[in-house]
C-alpha atoms as a PDB file:
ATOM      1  CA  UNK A   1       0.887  -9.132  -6.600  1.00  0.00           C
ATOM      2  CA  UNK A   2      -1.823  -9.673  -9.539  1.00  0.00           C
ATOM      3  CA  UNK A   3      -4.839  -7.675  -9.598  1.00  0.00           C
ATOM      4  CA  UNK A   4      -7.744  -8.758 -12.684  1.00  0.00           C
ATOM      5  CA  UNK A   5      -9.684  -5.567 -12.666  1.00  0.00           C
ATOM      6  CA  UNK A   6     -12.998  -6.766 -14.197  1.00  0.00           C
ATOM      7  CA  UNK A   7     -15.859  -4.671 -15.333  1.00  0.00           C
ATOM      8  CA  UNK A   8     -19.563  -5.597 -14.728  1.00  0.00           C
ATOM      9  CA  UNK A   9     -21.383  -6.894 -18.223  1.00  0.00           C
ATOM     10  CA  UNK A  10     -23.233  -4.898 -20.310  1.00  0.00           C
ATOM     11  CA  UNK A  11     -27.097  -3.073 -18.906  1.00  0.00           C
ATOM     12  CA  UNK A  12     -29.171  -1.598 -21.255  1.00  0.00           C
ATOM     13  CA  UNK A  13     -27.819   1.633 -20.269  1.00  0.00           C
ATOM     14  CA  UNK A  14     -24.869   0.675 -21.370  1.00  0.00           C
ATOM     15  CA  UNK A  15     -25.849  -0.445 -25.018  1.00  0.00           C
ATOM     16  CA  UNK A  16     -27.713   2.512 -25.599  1.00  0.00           C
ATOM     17  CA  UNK A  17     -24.798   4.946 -24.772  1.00  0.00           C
ATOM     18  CA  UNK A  18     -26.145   6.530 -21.508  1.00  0.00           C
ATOM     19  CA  UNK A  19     -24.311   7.324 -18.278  1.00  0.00           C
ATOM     20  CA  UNK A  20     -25.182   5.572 -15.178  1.00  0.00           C
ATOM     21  CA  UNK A  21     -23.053   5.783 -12.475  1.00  0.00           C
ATOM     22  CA  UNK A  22     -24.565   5.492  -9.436  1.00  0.00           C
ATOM     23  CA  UNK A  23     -27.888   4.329 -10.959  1.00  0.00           C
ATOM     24  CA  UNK A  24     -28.774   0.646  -9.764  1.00  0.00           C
ATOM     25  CA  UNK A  25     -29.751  -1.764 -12.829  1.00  0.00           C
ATOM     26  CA  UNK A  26     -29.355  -5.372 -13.955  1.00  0.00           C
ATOM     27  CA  UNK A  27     -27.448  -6.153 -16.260  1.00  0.00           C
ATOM     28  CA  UNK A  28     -29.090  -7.827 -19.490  1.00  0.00           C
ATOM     29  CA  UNK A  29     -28.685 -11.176 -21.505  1.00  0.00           C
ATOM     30  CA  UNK A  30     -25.453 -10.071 -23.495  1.00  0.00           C
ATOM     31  CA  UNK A  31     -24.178  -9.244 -19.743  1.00  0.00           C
ATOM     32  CA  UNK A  32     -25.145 -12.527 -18.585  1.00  0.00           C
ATOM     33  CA  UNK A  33     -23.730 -14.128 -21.696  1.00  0.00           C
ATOM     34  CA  UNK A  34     -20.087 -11.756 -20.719  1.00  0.00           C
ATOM     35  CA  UNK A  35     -20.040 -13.047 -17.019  1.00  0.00           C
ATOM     36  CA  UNK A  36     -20.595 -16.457 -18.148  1.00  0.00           C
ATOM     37  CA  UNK A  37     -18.001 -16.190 -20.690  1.00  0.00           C
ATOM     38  CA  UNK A  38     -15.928 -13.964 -17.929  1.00  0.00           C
ATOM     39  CA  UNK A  39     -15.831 -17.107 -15.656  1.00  0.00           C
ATOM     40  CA  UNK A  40     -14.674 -19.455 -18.269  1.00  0.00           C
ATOM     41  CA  UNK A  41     -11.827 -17.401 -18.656  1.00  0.00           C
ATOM     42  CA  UNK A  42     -10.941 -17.068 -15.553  1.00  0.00           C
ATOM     43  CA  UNK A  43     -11.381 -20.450 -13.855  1.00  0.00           C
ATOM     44  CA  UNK A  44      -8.248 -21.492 -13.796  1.00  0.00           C
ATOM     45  CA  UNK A  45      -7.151 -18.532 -11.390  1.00  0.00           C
ATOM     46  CA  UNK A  46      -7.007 -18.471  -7.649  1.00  0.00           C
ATOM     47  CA  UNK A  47      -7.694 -15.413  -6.015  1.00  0.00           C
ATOM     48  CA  UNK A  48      -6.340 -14.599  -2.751  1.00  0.00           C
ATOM     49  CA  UNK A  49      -9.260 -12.321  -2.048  1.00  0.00           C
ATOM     50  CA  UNK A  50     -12.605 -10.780  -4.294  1.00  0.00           C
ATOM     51  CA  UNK A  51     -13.024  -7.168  -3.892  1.00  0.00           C
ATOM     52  CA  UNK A  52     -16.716  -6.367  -5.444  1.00  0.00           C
ATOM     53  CA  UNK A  53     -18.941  -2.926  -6.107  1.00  0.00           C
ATOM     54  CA  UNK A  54     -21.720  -3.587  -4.266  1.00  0.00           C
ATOM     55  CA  UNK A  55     -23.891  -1.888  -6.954  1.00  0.00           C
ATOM     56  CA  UNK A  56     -26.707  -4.504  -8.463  1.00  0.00           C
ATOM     57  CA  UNK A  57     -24.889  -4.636 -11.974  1.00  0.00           C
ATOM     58  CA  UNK A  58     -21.870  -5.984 -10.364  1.00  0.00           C
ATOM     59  CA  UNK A  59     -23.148  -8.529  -8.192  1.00  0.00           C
ATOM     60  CA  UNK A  60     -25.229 -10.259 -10.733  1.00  0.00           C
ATOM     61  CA  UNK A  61     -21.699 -10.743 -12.830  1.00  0.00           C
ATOM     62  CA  UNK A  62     -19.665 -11.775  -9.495  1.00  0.00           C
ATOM     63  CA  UNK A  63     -22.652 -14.273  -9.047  1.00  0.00           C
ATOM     64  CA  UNK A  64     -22.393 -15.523 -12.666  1.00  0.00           C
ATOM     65  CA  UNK A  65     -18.602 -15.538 -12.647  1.00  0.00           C
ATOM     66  CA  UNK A  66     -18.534 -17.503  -9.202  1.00  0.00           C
ATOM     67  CA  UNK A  67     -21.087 -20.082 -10.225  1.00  0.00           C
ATOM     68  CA  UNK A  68     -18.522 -20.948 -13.224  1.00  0.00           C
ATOM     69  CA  UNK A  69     -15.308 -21.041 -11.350  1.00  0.00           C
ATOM     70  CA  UNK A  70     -13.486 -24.103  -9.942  1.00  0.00           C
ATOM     71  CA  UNK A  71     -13.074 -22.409  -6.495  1.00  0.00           C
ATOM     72  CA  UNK A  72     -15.017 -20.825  -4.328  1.00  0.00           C
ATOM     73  CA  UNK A  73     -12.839 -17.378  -2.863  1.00  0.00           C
ATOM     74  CA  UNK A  74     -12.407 -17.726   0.915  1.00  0.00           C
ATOM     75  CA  UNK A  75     -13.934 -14.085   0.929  1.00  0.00           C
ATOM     76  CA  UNK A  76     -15.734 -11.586  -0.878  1.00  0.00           C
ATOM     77  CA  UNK A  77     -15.871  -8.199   0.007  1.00  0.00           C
ATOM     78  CA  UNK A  78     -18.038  -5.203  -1.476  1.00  0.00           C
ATOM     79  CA  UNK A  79     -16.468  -1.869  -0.750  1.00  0.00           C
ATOM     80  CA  UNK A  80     -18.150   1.256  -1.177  1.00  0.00           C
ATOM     81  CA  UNK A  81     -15.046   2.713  -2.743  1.00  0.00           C
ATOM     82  CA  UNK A  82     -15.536   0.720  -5.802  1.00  0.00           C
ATOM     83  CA  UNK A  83     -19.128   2.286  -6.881  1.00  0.00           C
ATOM     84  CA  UNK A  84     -19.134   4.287 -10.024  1.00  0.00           C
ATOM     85  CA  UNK A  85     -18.955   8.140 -10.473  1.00  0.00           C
ATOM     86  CA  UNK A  86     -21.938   9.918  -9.240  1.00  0.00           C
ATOM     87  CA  UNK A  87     -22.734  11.823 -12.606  1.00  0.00           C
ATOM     88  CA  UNK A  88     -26.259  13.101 -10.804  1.00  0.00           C
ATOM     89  CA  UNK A  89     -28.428  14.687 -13.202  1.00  0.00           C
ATOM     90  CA  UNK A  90     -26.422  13.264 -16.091  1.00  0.00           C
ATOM     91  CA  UNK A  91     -27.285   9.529 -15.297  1.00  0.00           C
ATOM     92  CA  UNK A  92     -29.806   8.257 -17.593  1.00  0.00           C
ATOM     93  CA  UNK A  93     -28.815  10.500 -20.872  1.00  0.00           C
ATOM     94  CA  UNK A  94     -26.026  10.001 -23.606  1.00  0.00           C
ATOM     95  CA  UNK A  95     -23.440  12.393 -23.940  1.00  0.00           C
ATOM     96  CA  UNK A  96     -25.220  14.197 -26.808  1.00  0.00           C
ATOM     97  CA  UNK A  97     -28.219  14.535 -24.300  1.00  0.00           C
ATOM     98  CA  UNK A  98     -26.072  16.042 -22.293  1.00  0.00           C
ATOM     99  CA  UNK A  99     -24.269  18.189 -24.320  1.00  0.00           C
ATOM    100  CA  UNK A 100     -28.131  19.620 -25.299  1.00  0.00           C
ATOM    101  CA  UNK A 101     -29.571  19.748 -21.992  1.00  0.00           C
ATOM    102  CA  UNK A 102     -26.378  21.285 -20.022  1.00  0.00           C
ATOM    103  CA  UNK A 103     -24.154  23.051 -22.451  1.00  0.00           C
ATOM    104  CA  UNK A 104     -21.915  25.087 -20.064  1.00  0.00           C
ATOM    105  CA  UNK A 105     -21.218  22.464 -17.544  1.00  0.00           C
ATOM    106  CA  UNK A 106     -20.271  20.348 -21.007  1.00  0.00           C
ATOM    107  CA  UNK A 107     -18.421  22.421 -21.942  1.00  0.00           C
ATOM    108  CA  UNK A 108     -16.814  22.799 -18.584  1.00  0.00           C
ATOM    109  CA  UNK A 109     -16.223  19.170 -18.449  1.00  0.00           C
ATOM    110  CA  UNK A 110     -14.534  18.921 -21.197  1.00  0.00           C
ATOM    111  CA  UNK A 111     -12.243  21.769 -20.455  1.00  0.00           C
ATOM    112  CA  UNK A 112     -10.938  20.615 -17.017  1.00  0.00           C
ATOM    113  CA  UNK A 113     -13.003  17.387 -15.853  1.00  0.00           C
ATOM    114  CA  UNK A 114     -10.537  16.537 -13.201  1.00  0.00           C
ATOM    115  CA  UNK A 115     -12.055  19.576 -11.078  1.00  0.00           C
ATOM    116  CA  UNK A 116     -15.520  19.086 -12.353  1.00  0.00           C
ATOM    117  CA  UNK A 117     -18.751  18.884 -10.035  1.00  0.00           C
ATOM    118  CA  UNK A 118     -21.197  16.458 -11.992  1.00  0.00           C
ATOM    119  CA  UNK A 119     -24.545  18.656 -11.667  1.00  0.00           C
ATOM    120  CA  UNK A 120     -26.256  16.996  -7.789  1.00  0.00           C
ATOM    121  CA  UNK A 121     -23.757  14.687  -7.885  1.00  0.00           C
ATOM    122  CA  UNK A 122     -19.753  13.955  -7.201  1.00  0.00           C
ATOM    123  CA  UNK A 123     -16.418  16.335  -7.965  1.00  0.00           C
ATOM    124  CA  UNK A 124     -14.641  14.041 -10.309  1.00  0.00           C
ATOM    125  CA  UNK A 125     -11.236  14.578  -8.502  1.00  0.00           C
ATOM    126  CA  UNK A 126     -13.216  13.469  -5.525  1.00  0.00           C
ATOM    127  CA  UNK A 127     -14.342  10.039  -7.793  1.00  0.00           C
ATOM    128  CA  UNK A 128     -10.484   9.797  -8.114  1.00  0.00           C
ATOM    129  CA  UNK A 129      -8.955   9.894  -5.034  1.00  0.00           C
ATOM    130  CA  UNK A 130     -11.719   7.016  -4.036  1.00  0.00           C
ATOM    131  CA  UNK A 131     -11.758   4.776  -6.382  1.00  0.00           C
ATOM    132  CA  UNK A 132      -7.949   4.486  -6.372  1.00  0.00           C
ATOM    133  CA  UNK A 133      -8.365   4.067  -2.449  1.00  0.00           C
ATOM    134  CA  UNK A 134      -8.887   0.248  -3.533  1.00  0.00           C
ATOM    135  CA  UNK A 135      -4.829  -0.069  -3.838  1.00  0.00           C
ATOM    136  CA  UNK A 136      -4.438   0.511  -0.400  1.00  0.00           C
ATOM    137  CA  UNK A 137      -6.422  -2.942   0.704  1.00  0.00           C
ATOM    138  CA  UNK A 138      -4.221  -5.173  -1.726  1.00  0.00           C
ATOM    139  CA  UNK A 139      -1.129  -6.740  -0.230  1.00  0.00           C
ATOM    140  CA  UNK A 140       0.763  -9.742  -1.723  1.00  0.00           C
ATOM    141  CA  UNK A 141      -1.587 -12.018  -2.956  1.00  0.00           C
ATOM    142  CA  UNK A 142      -3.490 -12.062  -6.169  1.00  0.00           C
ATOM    143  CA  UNK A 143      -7.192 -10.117  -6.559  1.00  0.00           C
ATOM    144  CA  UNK A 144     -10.058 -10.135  -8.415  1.00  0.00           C
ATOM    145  CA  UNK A 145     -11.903  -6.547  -8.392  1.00  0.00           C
ATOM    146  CA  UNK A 146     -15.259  -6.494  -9.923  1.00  0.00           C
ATOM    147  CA  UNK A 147     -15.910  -3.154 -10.868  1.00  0.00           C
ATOM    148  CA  UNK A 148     -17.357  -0.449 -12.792  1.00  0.00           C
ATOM    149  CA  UNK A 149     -15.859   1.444 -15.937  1.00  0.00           C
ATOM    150  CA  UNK A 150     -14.856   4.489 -14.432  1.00  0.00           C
ATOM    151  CA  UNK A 151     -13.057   3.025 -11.425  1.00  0.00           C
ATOM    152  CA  UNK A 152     -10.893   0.939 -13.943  1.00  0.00           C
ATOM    153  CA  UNK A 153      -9.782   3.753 -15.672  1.00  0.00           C
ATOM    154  CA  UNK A 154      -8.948   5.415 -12.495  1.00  0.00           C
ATOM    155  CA  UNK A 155      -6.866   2.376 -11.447  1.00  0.00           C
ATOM    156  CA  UNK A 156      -5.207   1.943 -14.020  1.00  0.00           C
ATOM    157  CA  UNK A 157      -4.148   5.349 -14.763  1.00  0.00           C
ATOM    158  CA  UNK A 158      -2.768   5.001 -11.389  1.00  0.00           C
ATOM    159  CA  UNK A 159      -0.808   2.158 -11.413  1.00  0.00           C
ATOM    160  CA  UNK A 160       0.573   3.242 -14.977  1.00  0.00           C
ATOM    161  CA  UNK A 161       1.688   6.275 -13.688  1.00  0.00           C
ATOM    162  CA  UNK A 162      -0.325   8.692 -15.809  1.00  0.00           C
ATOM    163  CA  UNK A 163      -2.515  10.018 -13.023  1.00  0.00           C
ATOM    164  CA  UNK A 164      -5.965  11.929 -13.525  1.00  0.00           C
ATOM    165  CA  UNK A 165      -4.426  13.055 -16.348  1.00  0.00           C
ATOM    166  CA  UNK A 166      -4.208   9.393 -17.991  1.00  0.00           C
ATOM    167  CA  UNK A 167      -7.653   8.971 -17.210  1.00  0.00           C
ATOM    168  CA  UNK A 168      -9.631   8.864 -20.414  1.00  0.00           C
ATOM    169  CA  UNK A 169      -6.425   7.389 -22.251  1.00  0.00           C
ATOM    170  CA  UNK A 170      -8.159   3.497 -21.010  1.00  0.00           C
ATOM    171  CA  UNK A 171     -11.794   2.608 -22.367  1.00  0.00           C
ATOM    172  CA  UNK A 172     -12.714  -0.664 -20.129  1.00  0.00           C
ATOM    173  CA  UNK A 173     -14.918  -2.685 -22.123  1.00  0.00           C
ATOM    174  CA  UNK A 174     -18.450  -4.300 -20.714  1.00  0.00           C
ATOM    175  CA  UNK A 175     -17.886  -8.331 -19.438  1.00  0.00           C
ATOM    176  CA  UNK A 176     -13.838  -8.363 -19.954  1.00  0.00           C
ATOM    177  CA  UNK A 177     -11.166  -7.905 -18.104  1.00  0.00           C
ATOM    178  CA  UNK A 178      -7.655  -6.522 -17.477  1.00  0.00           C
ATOM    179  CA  UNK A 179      -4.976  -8.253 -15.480  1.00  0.00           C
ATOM    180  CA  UNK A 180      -1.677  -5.938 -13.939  1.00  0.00           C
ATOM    181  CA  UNK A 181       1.349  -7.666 -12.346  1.00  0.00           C
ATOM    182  CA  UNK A 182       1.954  -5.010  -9.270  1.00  0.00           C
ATOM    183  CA  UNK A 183       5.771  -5.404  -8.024  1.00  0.00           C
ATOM    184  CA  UNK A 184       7.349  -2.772  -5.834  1.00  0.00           C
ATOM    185  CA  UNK A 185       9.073  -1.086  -8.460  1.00  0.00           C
ATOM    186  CA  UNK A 186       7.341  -1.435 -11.857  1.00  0.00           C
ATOM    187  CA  UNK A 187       3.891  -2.479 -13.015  1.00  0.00           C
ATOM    188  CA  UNK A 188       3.710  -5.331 -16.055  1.00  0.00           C
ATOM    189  CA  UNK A 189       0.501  -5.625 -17.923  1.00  0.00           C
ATOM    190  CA  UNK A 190      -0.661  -9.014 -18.776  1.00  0.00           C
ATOM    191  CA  UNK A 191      -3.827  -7.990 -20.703  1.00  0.00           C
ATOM    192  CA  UNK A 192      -6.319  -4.767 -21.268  1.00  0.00           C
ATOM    193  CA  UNK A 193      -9.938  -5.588 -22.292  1.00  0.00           C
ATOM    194  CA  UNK A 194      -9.669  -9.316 -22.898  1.00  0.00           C
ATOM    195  CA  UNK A 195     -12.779 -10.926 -23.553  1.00  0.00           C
END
């Protein structure tokens, strides 16, 4: 099975350094300008099935990538288990924000994140176990997932074997792309990031 995990192009959020998670915004012209250059590069696949975030920032990118591919995928499907990490009253600051405005959970988080609450919003284990819930929908075939940062990481660390633990060992880059060949027995990585 091949599964192109791709993450959604860049917001302003995300060029300013700020976490957004389940925040809903657009994504800007350098994000437009990564899903158009996102569906050059992958015309030339055909995807079995599309498997989508429904948050805003990821639709506009599906909707740029699909208007520049050669097909048109029998289905798309936006599943709830693909939105990013609920970081509650973290979204909207950078992590130096952060570190200023909530020093002990900080701290905290970077101690043990795996059992970390975000302040009003999700337990990161919790994040985990749902965003990796994705692999349970893919069967033979080959799959485009349109996703957010976070979820990557978690899908990855998955299929690699590392776990929670491998999380933060990936950083998914804004408008590219990663493509894993999934056999029964081993995983083979085509490409990380490419843009």
């Amino acid at each position: 099975m091949k599964i192109v995990l791709v993450r959604h192009g860049e917001t302003e959020g995300n060029s300013k350094g700020l976490y957004e998670g389940k925040k809903e915004v657009s994504i800007n012209d350098n994000g437009r300008n990564q899903s158009k250059k996102l569906g050059n590069l992958l015309k030339d696949y055909k995807f079995s099935k599309v498997y989508c975030s429904p948050q805003k920032r990821c639709k506009e990118t599906l909707d740029i990538i699909i208007e520049t591919l050669d097909f048109k995928p029998e289905s798309i499907e936006y599943k709830e288990e693909l939105k990013e990490i609920d970081f509650g009253l973290w979204e909207g600051l950078s992590y130096k924000e952060i570190e200023k405005v909530f020093p002990r959970q900080w701290e905290e988080f970077i101690k043990d994140y795996k059992d970390f609450y975000f302040p009003d919003g999700e337990r990161f284990i919790d994040f985990y176990k749902r965003a990796t819930k994705i692999l349970d929908f893919l069967d033979d075939g080959s799959y485009l997932i349109l996703t957010h940062g976070g979820v990557i990481r978690a899908v990855l660390s998955k299929l690699l074997g590392s776990g929670i633990e491998g999380f933060y060992s990936i950083k998914p880059k804004q408008g590219a792309y990663s493509e894993i060949n999934y056999y029964k027995d081993f995983v083979e990585i085509e490409y990380i990031n490419k843009d």
